[in-house]
Coordinates of C-alpha atoms in Angstrom, one line a residue:
Chain E
M61 CA 149.5 -0.8 162.0
A62 CA 146.3 0.2 160.5
T63 CA 147.0 3.8 161.1
A64 CA 150.2 3.8 159.0
T65 CA 148.5 2.3 155.9
A66 CA 146.4 5.0 154.3
T67 CA 149.0 7.7 154.3
E68 CA 151.8 5.5 153.4
M69 CA 150.2 4.1 150.3
Q70 CA 151.2 7.1 148.2
P71 CA 154.6 8.2 149.4
A72 CA 155.6 4.6 149.1
K73 CA 154.9 4.5 145.4
R74 CA 157.1 7.5 144.8
A75 CA 159.8 6.4 147.1
L76 CA 160.5 3.3 145.1
G77 CA 161.4 5.6 142.3
G78 CA 164.2 7.3 144.2
R79 CA 164.7 10.8 145.7
L80 CA 165.3 11.2 149.5
K81 CA 162.4 11.6 152.0
P82 CA 162.4 13.1 155.4
W83 CA 163.7 10.6 158.0
P84 CA 160.5 9.6 159.8
Y85 CA 159.5 8.0 156.5
Y86 CA 162.5 5.6 156.6
V87 CA 161.7 4.8 160.2
K88 CA 158.2 3.8 159.2
R89 CA 159.5 1.8 156.3
F90 CA 161.9 0.0 158.6
F91 CA 159.2 -1.0 161.0
L92 CA 156.9 -2.1 158.1
Y93 CA 159.6 -4.5 156.9
I94 CA 160.2 -5.8 160.4
I95 CA 156.5 -6.4 160.9
M96 CA 156.3 -8.2 157.5
L97 CA 159.3 -10.4 158.3
V98 CA 158.1 -11.4 161.7
L99 CA 154.5 -12.2 160.5
S100 CA 155.9 -14.2 157.6
A101 CA 158.0 -16.2 160.0
I102 CA 155.0 -16.8 162.3
F103 CA 152.9 -18.0 159.4
M104 CA 155.6 -20.2 157.9
V105 CA 156.7 -21.9 161.2
P106 CA 154.2 -24.8 161.2
L107 CA 155.0 -25.7 157.5
A108 CA 158.8 -25.3 158.1
W109 CA 158.5 -27.4 161.2
M110 CA 156.7 -30.1 159.3
L111 CA 159.4 -30.1 156.6
S112 CA 162.2 -30.0 159.1
T113 CA 160.9 -32.8 161.3
S114 CA 160.2 -34.9 158.3
L115 CA 163.9 -34.9 157.5
K116 CA 165.2 -35.7 160.9
T117 CA 166.5 -38.9 162.5
Q118 CA 164.3 -40.2 165.3
G119 CA 166.9 -39.0 167.8
Q120 CA 166.8 -35.4 166.7
V121 CA 163.0 -35.2 166.6
F122 CA 162.7 -34.5 170.4
A123 CA 165.9 -32.3 170.7
N124 CA 165.5 -29.3 173.0
P125 CA 166.3 -26.6 172.0
P126 CA 164.8 -27.5 168.7
I127 CA 166.9 -28.3 165.7
W128 CA 165.7 -26.5 162.6
I129 CA 168.2 -27.8 160.0
P130 CA 168.5 -31.6 160.4
R131 CA 171.9 -33.2 160.2
P132 CA 172.1 -35.6 158.4
I133 CA 169.2 -34.9 156.2
M134 CA 167.1 -38.0 156.2
W135 CA 165.6 -38.2 152.7
Q136 CA 165.1 -41.9 153.4
N137 CA 162.2 -41.0 155.7
Y138 CA 160.1 -40.3 152.6
I139 CA 160.8 -43.9 151.4
E140 CA 160.4 -45.4 154.8
V141 CA 156.9 -44.0 155.3
L142 CA 155.8 -45.7 152.2
S143 CA 156.2 -49.0 153.9
V144 CA 154.1 -47.9 156.8
A145 CA 151.0 -47.2 154.8
P146 CA 149.9 -47.5 151.1
I147 CA 150.6 -43.9 150.5
L148 CA 151.3 -44.1 146.8
R149 CA 148.1 -46.0 146.3
W150 CA 146.2 -43.2 148.2
L151 CA 148.1 -40.6 146.3
S152 CA 147.0 -42.1 142.9
N153 CA 143.4 -42.4 144.2
T154 CA 143.4 -38.8 145.1
F155 CA 144.7 -37.9 141.7
I156 CA 142.0 -39.9 140.0
V157 CA 139.2 -38.3 142.1
T158 CA 140.6 -34.8 141.9
V159 CA 141.3 -34.7 138.2
S160 CA 137.9 -36.3 137.3
A161 CA 136.0 -34.0 139.5
T162 CA 137.9 -30.9 138.3
L163 CA 137.2 -31.8 134.7
G164 CA 133.5 -32.2 135.5
T165 CA 133.5 -28.8 137.3
L166 CA 135.1 -27.1 134.3
V167 CA 132.8 -28.6 131.6
S168 CA 129.6 -28.1 133.5
S169 CA 130.2 -24.7 135.0
S170 CA 131.2 -23.2 131.7
M171 CA 128.2 -24.7 130.0
V172 CA 125.7 -23.6 132.7
G173 CA 127.4 -20.2 132.9
F174 CA 126.9 -19.7 129.2
G175 CA 123.2 -20.5 129.5
F176 CA 122.7 -18.0 132.3
A177 CA 124.8 -15.3 130.7
R178 CA 123.8 -15.5 127.0
L179 CA 120.5 -17.2 126.4
R180 CA 117.1 -15.7 127.3
F181 CA 114.5 -18.1 128.7
P182 CA 111.5 -17.8 130.9
G183 CA 112.4 -18.1 134.6
R184 CA 116.0 -17.3 134.1
G185 CA 116.1 -14.6 136.7
F186 CA 114.3 -16.8 139.3
L187 CA 116.6 -19.8 138.6
F188 CA 119.7 -17.6 138.8
G189 CA 118.5 -16.3 142.2
L190 CA 118.0 -19.8 143.3
L191 CA 121.5 -20.6 142.3
L192 CA 122.9 -17.7 144.2
A193 CA 120.9 -18.8 147.3
T194 CA 122.5 -22.2 147.2
M195 CA 125.9 -20.6 147.7
M196 CA 124.8 -19.7 151.2
L197 CA 123.3 -23.1 152.0
P198 CA 125.2 -25.0 154.6
G199 CA 126.2 -28.4 153.1
I200 CA 125.2 -30.1 156.3
V201 CA 121.4 -30.3 155.6
T202 CA 121.8 -32.2 152.4
M203 CA 124.5 -34.6 153.7
I204 CA 122.5 -37.4 155.2
P205 CA 119.9 -37.9 152.3
T206 CA 122.7 -37.6 149.8
F207 CA 124.5 -40.4 151.6
I208 CA 121.3 -42.5 151.6
L209 CA 120.9 -41.8 147.8
F210 CA 124.4 -43.1 147.0
K211 CA 123.9 -46.0 149.4
T212 CA 120.7 -46.9 147.6
I213 CA 122.3 -47.0 144.2
N214 CA 125.3 -49.0 145.6
W215 CA 127.9 -46.3 145.1
L216 CA 129.4 -46.5 148.6
D217 CA 133.1 -47.3 148.7
T218 CA 133.5 -46.1 145.1
F219 CA 134.9 -42.8 143.8
L220 CA 131.6 -42.0 142.1
P221 CA 130.0 -40.0 145.0
L222 CA 133.1 -37.8 145.0
I223 CA 133.2 -37.2 141.3
V224 CA 129.8 -37.4 139.7
P225 CA 128.1 -34.4 141.4
S226 CA 130.8 -32.1 139.9
Y227 CA 129.4 -32.9 136.4
F228 CA 126.0 -31.5 137.5
G229 CA 126.7 -27.7 137.6
G230 CA 130.2 -27.8 139.2
G231 CA 129.2 -25.6 142.1
A232 CA 127.1 -22.4 142.3
Y233 CA 130.2 -20.3 142.9
N234 CA 131.9 -21.4 139.8
I235 CA 128.9 -21.0 137.6
F236 CA 128.5 -17.5 139.0
L237 CA 132.1 -16.7 138.1
V238 CA 131.9 -18.0 134.6
R239 CA 128.7 -16.1 134.0
Q240 CA 130.2 -12.8 135.2
F241 CA 133.1 -13.4 132.9
Y242 CA 130.8 -14.1 129.9
L243 CA 128.9 -10.9 130.6
T244 CA 132.1 -8.9 130.0
I245 CA 132.4 -10.3 126.4
P246 CA 130.6 -8.1 123.8
T247 CA 127.6 -9.7 122.2
D248 CA 128.9 -8.6 118.9
F249 CA 131.0 -11.8 118.9
D250 CA 127.9 -13.9 119.1
D251 CA 126.0 -11.9 116.5
A252 CA 128.8 -12.1 114.0
A253 CA 129.0 -15.9 114.5
R254 CA 125.2 -16.2 114.2
I255 CA 125.2 -14.4 110.9
D256 CA 127.8 -16.9 109.7
G257 CA 125.3 -19.6 110.6
A258 CA 126.8 -20.8 114.0
N259 CA 124.3 -22.2 116.5
N260 CA 124.6 -21.7 120.3
W261 CA 126.7 -24.8 120.7
T262 CA 129.3 -23.6 118.2
I263 CA 129.3 -20.2 119.8
W264 CA 129.9 -21.7 123.2
L265 CA 132.6 -24.1 122.1
R266 CA 134.5 -22.1 119.5
I267 CA 134.1 -18.5 120.7
M268 CA 133.3 -18.4 124.4
L269 CA 135.4 -21.2 125.7
P270 CA 138.7 -19.9 124.3
L271 CA 138.0 -16.4 125.5
N272 CA 137.1 -17.8 128.9
A273 CA 140.4 -19.5 129.4
P274 CA 141.6 -17.3 132.3
V275 CA 138.6 -17.7 134.5
L276 CA 138.5 -21.5 133.7
T277 CA 142.1 -21.8 134.8
A278 CA 141.3 -20.1 138.0
I279 CA 138.2 -22.3 138.6
G280 CA 140.3 -25.4 137.6
I281 CA 142.9 -24.6 140.2
F282 CA 140.4 -23.9 143.0
S283 CA 138.5 -27.0 142.2
F284 CA 141.7 -29.0 142.2
V285 CA 142.7 -27.6 145.6
G286 CA 139.2 -28.1 147.0
H287 CA 138.9 -31.8 145.9
W288 CA 142.5 -32.5 147.0
N289 CA 141.8 -31.2 150.5
E290 CA 138.4 -32.7 150.9
F291 CA 138.0 -34.8 154.0
M292 CA 134.3 -35.2 154.9
G293 CA 133.3 -36.7 151.6
P294 CA 135.9 -39.5 151.5
L295 CA 135.3 -40.1 155.2
I296 CA 131.6 -40.8 154.6
Y297 CA 131.9 -42.6 151.3
L298 CA 135.1 -44.6 151.3
F299 CA 135.8 -47.5 153.7
S300 CA 138.3 -50.0 152.3
E301 CA 142.0 -49.3 152.7
E302 CA 142.8 -49.5 149.0
K303 CA 140.1 -47.1 148.0
K304 CA 141.0 -44.2 150.4
T305 CA 142.2 -40.8 149.3
L306 CA 145.4 -39.5 150.8
A307 CA 143.6 -37.0 153.1
L308 CA 141.4 -39.8 154.5
G309 CA 144.2 -42.3 154.8
L310 CA 146.5 -39.9 156.7
R311 CA 143.9 -39.7 159.4
A312 CA 145.8 -42.5 161.0
F313 CA 148.9 -40.3 161.1
V314 CA 147.6 -37.6 163.4
D315 CA 148.3 -39.5 166.5
P316 CA 151.8 -40.9 166.3
Y317 CA 151.1 -44.4 167.7
L318 CA 151.4 -45.8 164.1
A319 CA 154.7 -44.3 163.3
S320 CA 157.0 -41.6 164.8
Y321 CA 156.7 -37.9 164.4
H322 CA 159.3 -37.7 161.7
L323 CA 157.4 -40.2 159.5
N324 CA 154.1 -38.6 160.3
M325 CA 155.5 -35.3 159.0
A326 CA 156.8 -36.9 155.9
A327 CA 153.3 -38.4 155.2
A328 CA 151.8 -34.9 155.8
F329 CA 154.2 -33.4 153.4
Y330 CA 153.2 -35.8 150.7
L331 CA 149.7 -34.4 151.0
T332 CA 150.9 -30.8 151.2
L333 CA 153.6 -30.7 148.5
P334 CA 151.2 -30.8 145.5
M335 CA 149.4 -27.7 146.9
I336 CA 152.7 -25.8 147.2
I337 CA 153.6 -26.8 143.6
I338 CA 150.3 -25.8 142.2
F339 CA 150.4 -22.5 144.0
F340 CA 153.8 -21.6 142.6
F341 CA 152.8 -22.4 139.1
G342 CA 149.3 -20.9 139.3
Q343 CA 149.9 -18.0 141.7
R344 CA 148.7 -15.5 139.2
Y345 CA 145.4 -17.3 138.7
F346 CA 144.9 -17.9 142.4
L347 CA 145.0 -14.1 143.1
K348 CA 142.9 -13.3 140.0
G349 CA 140.4 -16.0 140.8
V350 CA 139.9 -14.8 144.4
V351 CA 139.6 -11.2 143.2
M352 CA 136.9 -12.3 140.8
T353 CA 135.0 -13.9 143.6
G354 CA 135.4 -10.6 145.5
I355 CA 132.8 -9.2 143.1
T356 CA 130.3 -11.2 145.1
G357 CA 130.7 -8.8 147.9
R358 CA 129.3 -5.9 145.9
Chain O
M235 CA 105.1 -19.2 124.5
A236 CA 103.2 -16.2 125.7
T237 CA 104.6 -14.1 122.9
V238 CA 103.3 -16.5 120.2
T239 CA 99.7 -16.2 121.3
R240 CA 99.9 -12.5 121.6
V241 CA 101.2 -12.0 118.1
P242 CA 97.9 -12.0 116.1
Q243 CA 96.6 -9.1 118.3
A244 CA 99.6 -7.0 117.2
G245 CA 97.7 -6.0 114.0
M246 CA 99.6 -5.6 110.8
L247 CA 100.4 -8.8 108.9
A248 CA 103.9 -7.9 108.0
K249 CA 104.8 -7.1 111.5
A250 CA 103.1 -10.2 112.7
A251 CA 105.2 -12.4 110.4
G252 CA 108.4 -10.7 111.5
K253 CA 107.4 -11.2 115.1
R254 CA 106.5 -14.8 114.5
R255 CA 110.0 -15.5 113.1
R256 CA 111.6 -13.7 115.9
S257 CA 109.5 -15.6 118.5
K258 CA 110.4 -18.8 116.8
L259 CA 114.0 -17.8 117.4
A260 CA 113.1 -16.9 120.9
I261 CA 111.6 -20.4 121.5
R262 CA 114.7 -21.9 120.0
E263 CA 116.9 -19.8 122.3
A264 CA 114.8 -20.7 125.3
I265 CA 115.1 -24.4 124.5
D266 CA 118.8 -24.1 124.2
G267 CA 118.9 -22.1 127.4
Y268 CA 117.2 -24.9 129.3
I269 CA 119.5 -27.4 127.7
F270 CA 122.6 -25.4 128.7
I271 CA 121.5 -25.0 132.3
F272 CA 120.1 -28.6 132.5
P273 CA 123.2 -30.1 134.3
W274 CA 122.8 -27.6 137.1
L275 CA 119.0 -27.9 137.2
L276 CA 119.2 -31.7 137.5
G277 CA 122.1 -31.4 140.0
F278 CA 120.0 -28.9 142.0
I279 CA 117.1 -31.4 142.2
L280 CA 119.3 -34.4 142.9
W281 CA 121.7 -32.9 145.4
T282 CA 120.0 -29.8 146.9
A283 CA 116.2 -29.6 146.6
G284 CA 115.6 -33.4 146.8
P285 CA 117.9 -34.0 149.8
M286 CA 116.5 -31.0 151.6
L287 CA 112.9 -32.3 151.3
A288 CA 114.1 -35.8 152.2
S289 CA 115.9 -34.6 155.3
L290 CA 113.0 -32.5 156.3
W291 CA 110.9 -35.7 156.3
L292 CA 113.6 -37.7 158.0
A293 CA 113.7 -35.2 160.8
F294 CA 110.3 -36.5 161.9
T295 CA 111.2 -40.2 161.7
R296 CA 113.3 -42.8 163.5
W297 CA 115.5 -44.7 161.1
N298 CA 118.7 -46.8 161.6
L299 CA 119.1 -47.6 157.8
F300 CA 118.3 -51.2 158.3
M301 CA 114.6 -51.2 159.4
P302 CA 112.1 -49.1 157.5
P303 CA 111.8 -45.5 158.7
E304 CA 109.2 -45.0 161.4
W305 CA 107.2 -41.7 161.7
V306 CA 107.6 -40.3 165.2
G307 CA 106.2 -36.9 164.8
L308 CA 107.7 -34.2 167.1
E309 CA 109.6 -36.8 169.2
N310 CA 113.0 -35.9 167.6
I311 CA 112.4 -32.2 168.3
R312 CA 111.5 -32.9 171.9
Q313 CA 114.6 -34.9 172.2
L314 CA 116.8 -32.1 170.7
F315 CA 115.8 -29.9 173.7
A316 CA 116.3 -32.7 176.2
D317 CA 119.7 -33.9 174.8
R318 CA 122.4 -32.2 176.8
F319 CA 125.0 -32.9 174.1
V320 CA 123.0 -30.7 171.7
G321 CA 123.3 -27.9 174.2
I322 CA 127.0 -28.5 174.8
S323 CA 127.8 -28.8 171.1
L324 CA 125.9 -25.6 170.2
W325 CA 127.6 -23.7 173.0
N326 CA 131.0 -25.0 171.8
T327 CA 130.2 -24.1 168.2
A328 CA 129.0 -20.6 169.2
Y329 CA 132.0 -20.0 171.4
Y330 CA 134.3 -21.0 168.5
T331 CA 132.4 -19.0 165.9
F332 CA 132.1 -15.7 167.9
L333 CA 135.8 -15.8 168.7
S334 CA 137.2 -17.1 165.4
V335 CA 135.1 -15.0 163.0
P336 CA 135.8 -11.5 164.4
L337 CA 139.4 -12.2 165.2
G338 CA 140.0 -13.9 161.9
I339 CA 138.4 -10.9 160.0
I340 CA 140.5 -8.4 161.9
A341 CA 143.6 -10.5 161.3
S342 CA 142.8 -10.8 157.5
L343 CA 142.2 -7.1 157.3
I344 CA 145.4 -6.2 159.0
L345 CA 147.3 -8.5 156.7
A346 CA 145.6 -7.1 153.7
L347 CA 146.4 -3.5 154.8
L348 CA 150.0 -4.5 155.1
C349 CA 150.1 -6.3 151.8
V350 CA 148.6 -3.4 149.9
Q351 CA 151.7 -1.2 150.7
E352 CA 154.3 -0.8 148.0
M353 CA 157.4 -2.6 149.1
Y354 CA 160.1 -4.9 148.0
G355 CA 159.3 -8.6 148.2
R356 CA 155.6 -8.0 148.5
A357 CA 154.7 -11.0 146.4
W358 CA 156.8 -13.2 148.7
F359 CA 155.2 -11.9 151.9
R360 CA 151.7 -12.5 150.3
T361 CA 152.8 -16.0 149.4
F362 CA 153.9 -16.7 153.0
F363 CA 150.6 -15.4 154.4
Y364 CA 148.6 -17.4 151.9
M365 CA 150.4 -20.7 152.1
P366 CA 148.8 -22.0 155.4
S367 CA 145.3 -21.7 154.0
L368 CA 146.4 -24.1 151.2
T369 CA 147.6 -26.7 153.6
P370 CA 145.1 -29.6 153.6
A371 CA 143.2 -29.8 156.9
V372 CA 144.5 -33.3 157.6
A373 CA 148.2 -32.2 157.1
S374 CA 147.7 -29.2 159.4
A375 CA 146.0 -31.4 162.0
I376 CA 149.1 -33.7 161.8
V377 CA 151.6 -30.9 162.3
W378 CA 149.6 -29.0 164.9
F379 CA 149.1 -32.2 166.9
W380 CA 152.9 -32.4 167.0
I381 CA 153.6 -28.7 167.7
L382 CA 151.0 -28.5 170.5
N383 CA 152.2 -31.6 172.3
P384 CA 152.4 -30.4 175.9
E385 CA 155.6 -32.4 176.8
V386 CA 157.7 -32.3 173.6
G387 CA 156.0 -29.8 171.3
L388 CA 157.5 -26.7 169.8
A389 CA 154.7 -24.4 171.2
N390 CA 155.6 -25.1 174.8
M391 CA 159.3 -24.9 174.0
V392 CA 158.8 -21.4 172.7
L393 CA 156.7 -20.4 175.7
K394 CA 159.3 -21.7 178.0
A395 CA 162.1 -19.9 176.1
I396 CA 160.4 -16.5 176.5
G397 CA 159.6 -17.2 180.2
L398 CA 155.9 -18.0 180.0
P399 CA 154.2 -21.0 181.6
P400 CA 153.5 -24.0 179.3
S401 CA 149.9 -24.7 178.2
Q402 CA 147.9 -27.9 177.9
W403 CA 146.5 -26.5 174.6
I404 CA 144.0 -29.0 173.1
W405 CA 144.4 -31.4 176.0
S406 CA 142.7 -29.3 178.6
A407 CA 139.0 -28.4 178.5
K408 CA 139.9 -24.9 179.6
T409 CA 142.1 -24.1 176.6
S410 CA 141.0 -26.4 173.9
K411 CA 138.4 -24.2 172.2
A412 CA 140.7 -21.2 172.3
T413 CA 143.5 -23.3 170.7
F414 CA 141.2 -24.2 167.9
V415 CA 140.5 -20.5 167.4
L416 CA 144.2 -19.9 167.4
M417 CA 144.7 -22.6 164.7
S418 CA 142.0 -21.0 162.6
L419 CA 143.8 -17.7 162.7
W420 CA 146.8 -19.5 161.0
G421 CA 144.6 -19.4 157.9
A422 CA 143.8 -15.7 158.1
G423 CA 146.1 -14.9 155.2
G424 CA 143.9 -17.0 152.8
N425 CA 141.2 -16.1 150.4
R426 CA 139.6 -13.7 152.9
M427 CA 142.8 -11.6 153.0
I428 CA 142.9 -11.7 149.2
I429 CA 139.3 -10.5 148.9
F430 CA 140.1 -7.6 151.3
L431 CA 143.2 -6.9 149.3
A432 CA 141.1 -6.6 146.1
G433 CA 138.6 -4.4 147.9
L434 CA 141.4 -2.1 149.1
Q435 CA 142.9 -1.9 145.6
N436 CA 139.5 -0.9 144.2
I437 CA 139.3 2.2 146.5
P438 CA 140.1 5.3 144.3
Q439 CA 143.2 7.2 145.3
S440 CA 141.3 10.4 144.8
L441 CA 139.2 9.8 147.9
Y442 CA 142.4 9.7 150.0
E443 CA 143.7 12.8 148.3
A444 CA 140.4 14.6 149.1
A445 CA 140.5 13.5 152.7
Q446 CA 144.1 14.7 153.0
I447 CA 143.2 18.1 151.7
D448 CA 140.5 18.2 154.3
G449 CA 143.1 17.6 156.9
A450 CA 142.2 14.0 157.8
N451 CA 145.0 12.0 159.5
A452 CA 145.7 8.4 158.7
W453 CA 143.3 7.2 161.5
A454 CA 140.5 9.3 160.2
Q455 CA 141.2 8.2 156.6
F456 CA 140.9 4.6 157.7
W457 CA 137.6 5.1 159.4
H458 CA 136.0 7.5 157.0
V459 CA 137.4 6.3 153.6
T460 CA 138.8 2.8 153.9
M461 CA 136.1 1.2 156.1
P462 CA 133.0 2.5 154.3
M463 CA 134.5 1.6 150.9
L464 CA 135.4 -1.8 152.2
S465 CA 132.1 -2.5 153.9
P466 CA 130.5 -4.6 151.1
V467 CA 133.5 -6.9 151.0
M468 CA 133.4 -7.0 154.8
L469 CA 129.7 -8.1 154.8
F470 CA 130.6 -10.9 152.3
N471 CA 133.5 -12.1 154.5
V472 CA 131.4 -11.9 157.7
V473 CA 128.4 -13.8 156.3
M474 CA 130.6 -16.5 154.6
G475 CA 132.8 -16.7 157.7
I476 CA 129.9 -17.4 160.0
I477 CA 128.4 -20.0 157.7
G478 CA 131.7 -21.8 157.5
S479 CA 132.7 -21.7 161.1
F480 CA 129.3 -22.9 162.3
Q481 CA 130.2 -26.1 160.4
V482 CA 133.6 -26.6 162.0
F483 CA 134.4 -30.3 162.0
T484 CA 137.7 -31.7 160.6
G485 CA 140.2 -30.4 163.2
A486 CA 138.2 -31.5 166.2
F487 CA 137.3 -34.8 164.6
L488 CA 141.0 -35.6 163.9
M489 CA 142.7 -34.1 166.9
T490 CA 140.5 -34.2 170.0
A491 CA 137.5 -36.4 168.9
G492 CA 135.4 -33.9 170.8
G493 CA 137.3 -34.1 174.0
P494 CA 138.6 -33.4 176.6
A495 CA 135.3 -33.5 178.5
N496 CA 133.3 -32.7 175.4
S497 CA 134.9 -29.2 175.3
T498 CA 135.4 -29.5 171.5
L499 CA 132.3 -31.4 170.7
F500 CA 131.1 -29.1 167.9
T501 CA 127.6 -29.5 166.4
V502 CA 128.7 -31.1 163.1
L503 CA 131.0 -33.5 165.0
Y504 CA 128.0 -34.6 167.1
L505 CA 125.9 -34.8 164.0
Y506 CA 128.5 -37.0 162.3
R507 CA 128.5 -39.3 165.2
L508 CA 124.7 -39.6 165.4
A509 CA 124.4 -40.2 161.7
F510 CA 127.5 -42.2 160.7
E511 CA 128.5 -43.9 163.9
Q512 CA 125.2 -44.6 165.6
F513 CA 123.1 -44.6 162.3
N514 CA 120.5 -42.5 164.0
M515 CA 119.5 -40.9 160.7
G516 CA 116.2 -39.4 161.7
Y517 CA 117.5 -37.7 164.9
A518 CA 120.6 -36.5 163.1
S519 CA 118.5 -34.9 160.4
S520 CA 116.5 -33.0 162.9
L521 CA 119.8 -31.7 164.4
A522 CA 121.0 -30.7 160.9
W523 CA 117.8 -28.7 160.5
L524 CA 118.3 -27.0 163.8
L525 CA 121.8 -26.0 162.8
F526 CA 120.5 -24.9 159.4
F527 CA 117.9 -22.6 161.0
I528 CA 120.5 -21.1 163.4
I529 CA 122.9 -20.4 160.5
L530 CA 120.0 -19.0 158.4
G531 CA 118.9 -16.8 161.3
F532 CA 122.3 -15.3 161.7
T533 CA 122.6 -14.8 157.9
I534 CA 119.3 -13.0 157.8
I535 CA 120.1 -10.8 160.8
Q536 CA 123.3 -9.8 159.2
L537 CA 121.8 -9.0 155.9
R538 CA 119.2 -6.8 157.7
L539 CA 121.8 -5.1 159.9
A540 CA 123.9 -4.6 156.7
E541 CA 121.5 -1.8 155.7
T542 CA 122.8 0.3 158.6
W543 CA 126.5 -0.1 158.0
V544 CA 127.3 -1.2 154.5
Y545 CA 127.9 1.6 152.0
Y546 CA 127.1 0.9 148.4
E547 CA 128.5 3.4 145.9
G548 CA 125.8 5.0 143.9
G549 CA 123.2 3.0 145.9

């Protein structure tokens, strides 16, 4: 597979435009499409199986050979599972946590990023190096004392431990991204504003933030996905049933003793669907955002 | 500050005045700079530096959260070497890491090489590859638990249909770790693939053209153009991949609870149990530091080795 790539990159570009090629080219293309289709199918099977099972009657769940398109389609499963566990409550908890934390990430990463990109102060290089170093720090060393800190200030079983840290920097990765983006904006913008009497706050709010919209959208999406999927944090900090996030609550649905497989899959789909939706609307930003992080490799 | 004191020595009065004004601005700017980065600085102290120091201290204590911590010196460290579960969990974690990281990187690279081709429906294929990595860990645990069920699961139905013997997957100590590696490969089309993709798109076409003129075939082009140009991205993916997979937790916590026969007892899972089920905070902290040093060691070794194989353009 790898061998085909390098040479094919170019003829392919021309081929889409038209004009016939020698036949081995079409054979290669044919195999390329076959490989892509097979791989796509393999990658999509678990999600398709989740969706398919979630729409089956209990009787069809264990059918062998497997049934892919359920008949009848049991949309009711999605209502029925709501009576098994407080899924809507967990869903709204997850929304509250995710949106609040994402907001914090956006505000604080863009602010800190501006400081590192645009303002000169003693120790900036050292502090920025420190920031980059924390990207490689495994979260596991800080977990226990952080838990003790939140326990001491009585924040256990509240959303605060999951939200508040986002307002303090919003993650080294995001700060780095914002800074890199600010660096691409010519300083003439700042100078012009400064001559007009703007201070740093005005420059940040009125000039930099609007120009920064694409990178902030990407960060917002990543932060949303990250907080939505988070498991370890809620596991440690939330105990009572009505405080749980959806990811934590669905822990009880892994083993099907609580409900049957079709209801388990419906529950899992409640957790997955928002990610699928956000991907389809924000696809452009996902790819761009990751590409921007790719800079880190250089 | 330093600039202000140095100003009088500069000599001419006019120049000094100008400098003083500029340095006033510089002080202003520096103050604003600290204000702008203050949220991160405070967060760094509260949630990184502070906790690290605290956990370093905790590593030498015995503490169950209810009684005051008790200093035990090197007792925890001695126990780390005596505790057979530490050994088992490190072995499991290393096994998982050294299979899942290389295989995952090869898989991501192959997917990226395929996705970089011009073809119809490319955006769709990329979406299909990317989707699994967006699936929340809990949702994928739920669906894999169902697929891998040895009696009624889809995986064994497929194996049977193509004439292969069924597997016990995560329910046998022999296959459990490999199954977790397999499940991790499901996410190979995620961010890592996109980073490779970006890296591939950054390689100038002229290099391939030059290689073709020199008579290099596709295989030679891959090893002598693609790989060197991709090596910085590769290093990033390897380093981050190892840091991430040494901390593998959620899947094993949800699906196997470390079993069967402790075959999926990964280090972070054991650490979670020590800290949050047995409230053995001191000993758990020392295990956290052990894992930290192991990860740090691997990271440093890789950054050192990188000098021999990573190609930086113009560097």
